[in-house]
Amino acid sequence: MKVGQHLSLLGYDEQMPDIQIERYHAMIHPDDLPYVYDAEINMYRFLSDKGAQKKRYKLVYDYRVRGKTGEYVRFLHQMVIYALDRQDNAWLMLILSDVLSAFPEEELPRRFIIDMTDNSICMFNGEHGVVRDLVTPREREILVLISQGLQSDAIADRLCISVHTVNNHRQNILMKTRTKHIAQAIFYLRCIGVM
């Protein structure tokens, strides 16, 4: 989504000279605002002793924001340190926001700190039953084959496993990503850079 469309969705005028953070935070769903603050505070604490390694981690979380129509829209927010100063402090950060339109409004926010070198989850992994890796290598393999258009029986033949095992993996993926169907799961995992 382009910046102009993003601003328009939230009811901002593109010609506004600046976006006040207080106004934006007031638009975040009241149940989600503590998650947003807690995620960012805990990211800074987690990274405080990482030195030059800070650049290998990214914070990923989603939350609901009230749009100009009054309905809540789910945003996926990603933060990664792009450059450090000489004292290894964050000097430049890349922040990406995207709309997750296919996710139900009533879902609670999700949040992860991901080690981008191996896609493992370093923090908040105890929430919502998520383990060290959001998806296992086998689940990732199955997702790749699904995204290539293969059905469960063809995947089972290709990987020399039963159709039942493939379907169990599919259900586990849906549970871990808290999505309703596999296309949503693939989209979400691609958005956060795990797939």
PDB file of C-alpha atoms in Angstrom:
ATOM      1  CA  MET A   1       0.000   0.000   0.000  1.00  0.00           C
ATOM      2  CA  LYS A   2       1.343   3.414  -0.888  1.00  0.00           C
ATOM      3  CA  VAL A   3       1.856   6.020   1.824  1.00  0.00           C
ATOM      4  CA  GLY A   4      -0.969   8.177   0.488  1.00  0.00           C
ATOM      5  CA  GLN A   5      -3.427   5.279   0.577  1.00  0.00           C
ATOM      6  CA  HIS A   6      -2.231   4.365   4.064  1.00  0.00           C
ATOM      7  CA  LEU A   7      -2.820   7.909   5.320  1.00  0.00           C
ATOM      8  CA  SER A   8      -6.177   8.147   3.578  1.00  0.00           C
ATOM      9  CA  LEU A   9      -7.337   4.865   5.158  1.00  0.00           C
ATOM     10  CA  LEU A  10      -6.680   6.385   8.586  1.00  0.00           C
ATOM     11  CA  GLY A  11      -8.318   9.704   7.741  1.00  0.00           C
ATOM     12  CA  TYR A  12      -5.166  11.792   7.467  1.00  0.00           C
ATOM     13  CA  ASP A  13      -4.870  14.503   4.849  1.00  0.00           C
ATOM     14  CA  GLU A  14      -1.833  13.865   2.618  1.00  0.00           C
ATOM     15  CA  GLN A  15      -1.047  17.566   2.737  1.00  0.00           C
ATOM     16  CA  MET A  16      -0.692  17.606   6.543  1.00  0.00           C
ATOM     17  CA  PRO A  17       2.843  18.705   7.423  1.00  0.00           C
ATOM     18  CA  ASP A  18       3.242  16.124  10.190  1.00  0.00           C
ATOM     19  CA  ILE A  19       1.436  13.239  11.797  1.00  0.00           C
ATOM     20  CA  GLN A  20       1.162  13.628  15.541  1.00  0.00           C
ATOM     21  CA  ILE A  21       2.034  10.448  17.396  1.00  0.00           C
ATOM     22  CA  GLU A  22      -0.548  11.200  20.103  1.00  0.00           C
ATOM     23  CA  ARG A  23      -3.334  11.292  17.523  1.00  0.00           C
ATOM     24  CA  TYR A  24      -2.148   8.014  16.000  1.00  0.00           C
ATOM     25  CA  HIS A  25      -1.894   6.281  19.388  1.00  0.00           C
ATOM     26  CA  ALA A  26      -5.425   7.462  20.219  1.00  0.00           C
ATOM     27  CA  MET A  27      -6.604   5.595  17.100  1.00  0.00           C
ATOM     28  CA  ILE A  28      -5.078   2.270  18.230  1.00  0.00           C
ATOM     29  CA  HIS A  29      -7.598  -0.149  19.732  1.00  0.00           C
ATOM     30  CA  PRO A  30      -7.524   0.329  23.535  1.00  0.00           C
ATOM     31  CA  ASP A  31      -6.942  -3.409  24.087  1.00  0.00           C
ATOM     32  CA  ASP A  32      -3.947  -3.348  21.714  1.00  0.00           C
ATOM     33  CA  LEU A  33      -2.170  -0.207  22.908  1.00  0.00           C
ATOM     34  CA  PRO A  34      -0.511  -1.915  25.928  1.00  0.00           C
ATOM     35  CA  TYR A  35       0.842  -4.626  23.564  1.00  0.00           C
ATOM     36  CA  VAL A  36       2.299  -1.980  21.269  1.00  0.00           C
ATOM     37  CA  TYR A  37       4.056  -0.152  24.104  1.00  0.00           C
ATOM     38  CA  ASP A  38       5.188  -3.377  25.779  1.00  0.00           C
ATOM     39  CA  ALA A  39       6.532  -4.835  22.522  1.00  0.00           C
ATOM     40  CA  GLU A  40       8.654  -1.770  21.779  1.00  0.00           C
ATOM     41  CA  ILE A  41       9.918  -1.390  25.360  1.00  0.00           C
ATOM     42  CA  ASN A  42      10.850  -5.070  25.545  1.00  0.00           C
ATOM     43  CA  MET A  43      12.594  -4.877  22.179  1.00  0.00           C
ATOM     44  CA  TYR A  44      14.822  -2.064  23.454  1.00  0.00           C
ATOM     45  CA  ARG A  45      15.567  -4.036  26.630  1.00  0.00           C
ATOM     46  CA  PHE A  46      16.307  -7.190  24.634  1.00  0.00           C
ATOM     47  CA  LEU A  47      18.685  -5.327  22.327  1.00  0.00           C
ATOM     48  CA  SER A  48      20.398  -3.271  25.036  1.00  0.00           C
ATOM     49  CA  ASP A  49      23.318  -5.698  25.442  1.00  0.00           C
ATOM     50  CA  LYS A  50      23.564  -6.963  21.858  1.00  0.00           C
ATOM     51  CA  GLY A  51      26.113  -4.410  20.606  1.00  0.00           C
ATOM     52  CA  ALA A  52      26.730  -4.613  16.861  1.00  0.00           C
ATOM     53  CA  GLN A  53      24.470  -7.692  16.680  1.00  0.00           C
ATOM     54  CA  LYS A  54      21.378  -5.478  17.106  1.00  0.00           C
ATOM     55  CA  LYS A  55      20.941  -5.303  13.336  1.00  0.00           C
ATOM     56  CA  ARG A  56      20.157  -9.027  13.073  1.00  0.00           C
ATOM     57  CA  TYR A  57      16.845  -8.757  14.971  1.00  0.00           C
ATOM     58  CA  LYS A  58      13.495  -7.362  13.994  1.00  0.00           C
ATOM     59  CA  LEU A  59      10.350  -6.676  15.952  1.00  0.00           C
ATOM     60  CA  VAL A  60       7.144  -7.785  14.242  1.00  0.00           C
ATOM     61  CA  TYR A  61       3.717  -7.121  15.681  1.00  0.00           C
ATOM     62  CA  ASP A  62       0.194  -6.480  14.541  1.00  0.00           C
ATOM     63  CA  TYR A  63      -2.501  -4.330  16.083  1.00  0.00           C
ATOM     64  CA  ARG A  64      -5.813  -2.695  15.254  1.00  0.00           C
ATOM     65  CA  VAL A  65      -6.215   0.971  14.310  1.00  0.00           C
ATOM     66  CA  ARG A  66      -9.506   2.812  13.842  1.00  0.00           C
ATOM     67  CA  GLY A  67      -9.778   4.010  10.271  1.00  0.00           C
ATOM     68  CA  LYS A  68     -11.659   7.044   9.005  1.00  0.00           C
ATOM     69  CA  THR A  69     -14.855   4.952   8.663  1.00  0.00           C
ATOM     70  CA  GLY A  70     -14.753   4.120  12.378  1.00  0.00           C
ATOM     71  CA  GLU A  71     -14.007   0.444  11.784  1.00  0.00           C
ATOM     72  CA  TYR A  72     -10.778  -1.119  12.960  1.00  0.00           C
ATOM     73  CA  VAL A  73      -8.109  -2.137  10.454  1.00  0.00           C
ATOM     74  CA  ARG A  74      -5.312  -4.555  11.383  1.00  0.00           C
ATOM     75  CA  PHE A  75      -1.784  -3.331  10.692  1.00  0.00           C
ATOM     76  CA  LEU A  76       1.380  -5.402  10.539  1.00  0.00           C
ATOM     77  CA  HIS A  77       4.284  -3.353  11.889  1.00  0.00           C
ATOM     78  CA  GLN A  78       7.946  -4.338  11.485  1.00  0.00           C
ATOM     79  CA  MET A  79      10.938  -2.547  12.975  1.00  0.00           C
ATOM     80  CA  VAL A  80      14.572  -3.320  12.230  1.00  0.00           C
ATOM     81  CA  ILE A  81      17.719  -1.375  13.020  1.00  0.00           C
ATOM     82  CA  TYR A  82      19.290  -0.421   9.726  1.00  0.00           C
ATOM     83  CA  ALA A  83      22.404   1.400  10.967  1.00  0.00           C
ATOM     84  CA  LEU A  84      24.263   1.907  14.249  1.00  0.00           C
ATOM     85  CA  ASP A  85      26.399   4.794  15.432  1.00  0.00           C
ATOM     86  CA  ARG A  86      29.944   4.310  16.789  1.00  0.00           C
ATOM     87  CA  GLN A  87      28.605   3.394  20.238  1.00  0.00           C
ATOM     88  CA  ASP A  88      26.307   0.719  18.742  1.00  0.00           C
ATOM     89  CA  ASN A  89      23.172   2.783  19.354  1.00  0.00           C
ATOM     90  CA  ALA A  90      20.381   2.639  16.798  1.00  0.00           C
ATOM     91  CA  TRP A  91      21.033   5.463  14.376  1.00  0.00           C
ATOM     92  CA  LEU A  92      18.664   4.567  11.544  1.00  0.00           C
ATOM     93  CA  MET A  93      15.628   2.284  11.736  1.00  0.00           C
ATOM     94  CA  LEU A  94      13.494   0.829   8.995  1.00  0.00           C
ATOM     95  CA  ILE A  95       9.825   0.662   9.942  1.00  0.00           C
ATOM     96  CA  LEU A  96       7.350  -1.054   7.632  1.00  0.00           C
ATOM     97  CA  SER A  97       3.588  -1.047   8.093  1.00  0.00           C
ATOM     98  CA  ASP A  98       1.103  -2.965   6.022  1.00  0.00           C
ATOM     99  CA  VAL A  99      -2.611  -3.702   6.215  1.00  0.00           C
ATOM    100  CA  LEU A 100      -3.641  -7.254   7.080  1.00  0.00           C
ATOM    101  CA  SER A 101      -7.135  -7.044   5.677  1.00  0.00           C
ATOM    102  CA  ALA A 102      -7.863 -10.773   5.835  1.00  0.00           C
ATOM    103  CA  PHE A 103      -7.528 -11.063   9.620  1.00  0.00           C
ATOM    104  CA  PRO A 104     -10.551 -10.956  11.934  1.00  0.00           C
ATOM    105  CA  GLU A 105     -11.026  -7.750  13.906  1.00  0.00           C
ATOM    106  CA  GLU A 106     -11.507  -9.543  17.227  1.00  0.00           C
ATOM    107  CA  GLU A 107      -8.083 -11.274  17.220  1.00  0.00           C
ATOM    108  CA  LEU A 108      -5.621 -10.128  19.857  1.00  0.00           C
ATOM    109  CA  PRO A 109      -2.306  -8.736  18.634  1.00  0.00           C
ATOM    110  CA  ARG A 110       0.655 -10.986  17.885  1.00  0.00           C
ATOM    111  CA  ARG A 111       4.255 -10.003  18.434  1.00  0.00           C
ATOM    112  CA  PHE A 112       7.670 -11.539  17.865  1.00  0.00           C
ATOM    113  CA  ILE A 113      11.313 -10.596  17.936  1.00  0.00           C
ATOM    114  CA  ILE A 114      12.859 -12.570  15.100  1.00  0.00           C
ATOM    115  CA  ASP A 115      16.527 -13.376  14.598  1.00  0.00           C
ATOM    116  CA  MET A 116      16.828 -12.706  10.867  1.00  0.00           C
ATOM    117  CA  THR A 117      19.860 -14.985  10.486  1.00  0.00           C
ATOM    118  CA  ASP A 118      17.810 -18.146  11.114  1.00  0.00           C
ATOM    119  CA  ASN A 119      14.196 -16.859  11.396  1.00  0.00           C
ATOM    120  CA  SER A 120      13.933 -18.100  14.979  1.00  0.00           C
ATOM    121  CA  ILE A 121      11.731 -16.321  17.477  1.00  0.00           C
ATOM    122  CA  CYS A 122      13.781 -14.823  20.312  1.00  0.00           C
ATOM    123  CA  MET A 123      11.116 -13.116  22.382  1.00  0.00           C
ATOM    124  CA  PHE A 124       7.386 -13.345  23.016  1.00  0.00           C
ATOM    125  CA  ASN A 125       7.525 -16.935  21.765  1.00  0.00           C
ATOM    126  CA  GLY A 126       5.624 -18.196  24.813  1.00  0.00           C
ATOM    127  CA  GLU A 127       2.546 -16.248  23.800  1.00  0.00           C
ATOM    128  CA  HIS A 128      -0.206 -17.999  21.853  1.00  0.00           C
ATOM    129  CA  GLY A 129       1.617 -21.362  21.972  1.00  0.00           C
ATOM    130  CA  VAL A 130       4.387 -20.285  19.607  1.00  0.00           C
ATOM    131  CA  VAL A 131       7.641 -22.176  19.961  1.00  0.00           C
ATOM    132  CA  ARG A 132      11.196 -21.188  18.966  1.00  0.00           C
ATOM    133  CA  ASP A 133      10.409 -21.342  15.256  1.00  0.00           C
ATOM    134  CA  LEU A 134       7.090 -20.033  14.058  1.00  0.00           C
ATOM    135  CA  VAL A 135       7.027 -22.854  11.524  1.00  0.00           C
ATOM    136  CA  THR A 136       9.226 -25.924  11.462  1.00  0.00           C
ATOM    137  CA  PRO A 137      11.461 -26.713   8.482  1.00  0.00           C
ATOM    138  CA  ARG A 138       8.976 -29.438   7.412  1.00  0.00           C
ATOM    139  CA  GLU A 139       6.056 -27.008   7.665  1.00  0.00           C
ATOM    140  CA  ARG A 140       8.016 -24.469   5.627  1.00  0.00           C
ATOM    141  CA  GLU A 141       8.662 -27.183   3.020  1.00  0.00           C
ATOM    142  CA  ILE A 142       4.935 -27.962   2.871  1.00  0.00           C
ATOM    143  CA  LEU A 143       4.058 -24.263   2.575  1.00  0.00           C
ATOM    144  CA  VAL A 144       6.445 -23.857  -0.353  1.00  0.00           C
ATOM    145  CA  LEU A 145       4.798 -26.800  -2.127  1.00  0.00           C
ATOM    146  CA  ILE A 146       1.309 -25.444  -1.372  1.00  0.00           C
ATOM    147  CA  SER A 147       2.316 -22.054  -2.772  1.00  0.00           C
ATOM    148  CA  GLN A 148       3.438 -23.877  -5.930  1.00  0.00           C
ATOM    149  CA  GLY A 149      -0.125 -25.193  -6.275  1.00  0.00           C
ATOM    150  CA  LEU A 150       0.311 -28.769  -5.037  1.00  0.00           C
ATOM    151  CA  GLN A 151      -2.540 -30.493  -3.214  1.00  0.00           C
ATOM    152  CA  SER A 152      -2.076 -32.533  -0.020  1.00  0.00           C
ATOM    153  CA  ASP A 153      -1.875 -35.880  -1.848  1.00  0.00           C
ATOM    154  CA  ALA A 154       0.822 -34.617  -4.241  1.00  0.00           C
ATOM    155  CA  ILE A 155       2.754 -33.113  -1.318  1.00  0.00           C
ATOM    156  CA  ALA A 156       2.530 -36.420   0.547  1.00  0.00           C
ATOM    157  CA  ASP A 157       3.911 -38.278  -2.481  1.00  0.00           C
ATOM    158  CA  ARG A 158       6.712 -35.754  -2.989  1.00  0.00           C
ATOM    159  CA  LEU A 159       7.798 -35.830   0.682  1.00  0.00           C
ATOM    160  CA  CYS A 160       7.135 -39.567   1.219  1.00  0.00           C
ATOM    161  CA  ILE A 161       4.714 -38.942   4.076  1.00  0.00           C
ATOM    162  CA  SER A 162       1.015 -39.658   4.516  1.00  0.00           C
ATOM    163  CA  VAL A 163      -1.757 -37.275   3.472  1.00  0.00           C
ATOM    164  CA  HIS A 164      -2.835 -37.329   7.129  1.00  0.00           C
ATOM    165  CA  THR A 165       0.609 -36.006   8.159  1.00  0.00           C
ATOM    166  CA  VAL A 166       0.429 -33.243   5.537  1.00  0.00           C
ATOM    167  CA  ASN A 167      -3.014 -32.229   6.796  1.00  0.00           C
ATOM    168  CA  ASN A 168      -1.777 -32.253  10.409  1.00  0.00           C
ATOM    169  CA  HIS A 169       1.048 -29.910   9.393  1.00  0.00           C
ATOM    170  CA  ARG A 170      -1.468 -27.648   7.653  1.00  0.00           C
ATOM    171  CA  GLN A 171      -3.600 -27.494  10.814  1.00  0.00           C
ATOM    172  CA  ASN A 172      -0.527 -26.753  12.948  1.00  0.00           C
ATOM    173  CA  ILE A 173       0.441 -23.916  10.594  1.00  0.00           C
ATOM    174  CA  LEU A 174      -3.054 -22.417  10.868  1.00  0.00           C
ATOM    175  CA  MET A 175      -2.945 -22.688  14.663  1.00  0.00           C
ATOM    176  CA  LYS A 176       0.537 -21.128  14.950  1.00  0.00           C
ATOM    177  CA  THR A 177      -0.259 -18.245  12.601  1.00  0.00           C
ATOM    178  CA  ARG A 178      -3.821 -17.898  13.929  1.00  0.00           C
ATOM    179  CA  THR A 179      -5.177 -17.738  10.403  1.00  0.00           C
ATOM    180  CA  LYS A 180      -8.365 -19.181   8.919  1.00  0.00           C
ATOM    181  CA  HIS A 181      -6.935 -20.685   5.742  1.00  0.00           C
ATOM    182  CA  ILE A 182      -3.555 -21.588   4.331  1.00  0.00           C
ATOM    183  CA  ALA A 183      -3.409 -18.662   1.866  1.00  0.00           C
ATOM    184  CA  GLN A 184      -3.672 -16.253   4.819  1.00  0.00           C
ATOM    185  CA  ALA A 185      -0.887 -18.143   6.602  1.00  0.00           C
ATOM    186  CA  ILE A 186       1.396 -17.952   3.561  1.00  0.00           C
ATOM    187  CA  PHE A 187       0.657 -14.235   3.122  1.00  0.00           C
ATOM    188  CA  TYR A 188       1.339 -13.530   6.816  1.00  0.00           C
ATOM    189  CA  LEU A 189       4.586 -15.541   6.883  1.00  0.00           C
ATOM    190  CA  ARG A 190       5.797 -13.776   3.744  1.00  0.00           C
ATOM    191  CA  CYS A 191       4.927 -10.372   5.229  1.00  0.00           C
ATOM    192  CA  ILE A 192       6.987 -10.999   8.357  1.00  0.00           C
ATOM    193  CA  GLY A 193       9.874 -12.467   6.351  1.00  0.00           C
ATOM    194  CA  VAL A 194       9.719 -16.021   7.686  1.00  0.00           C
ATOM    195  CA  MET A 195       8.933 -17.501   4.292  1.00  0.00           C
TER     196      MET A 195
END
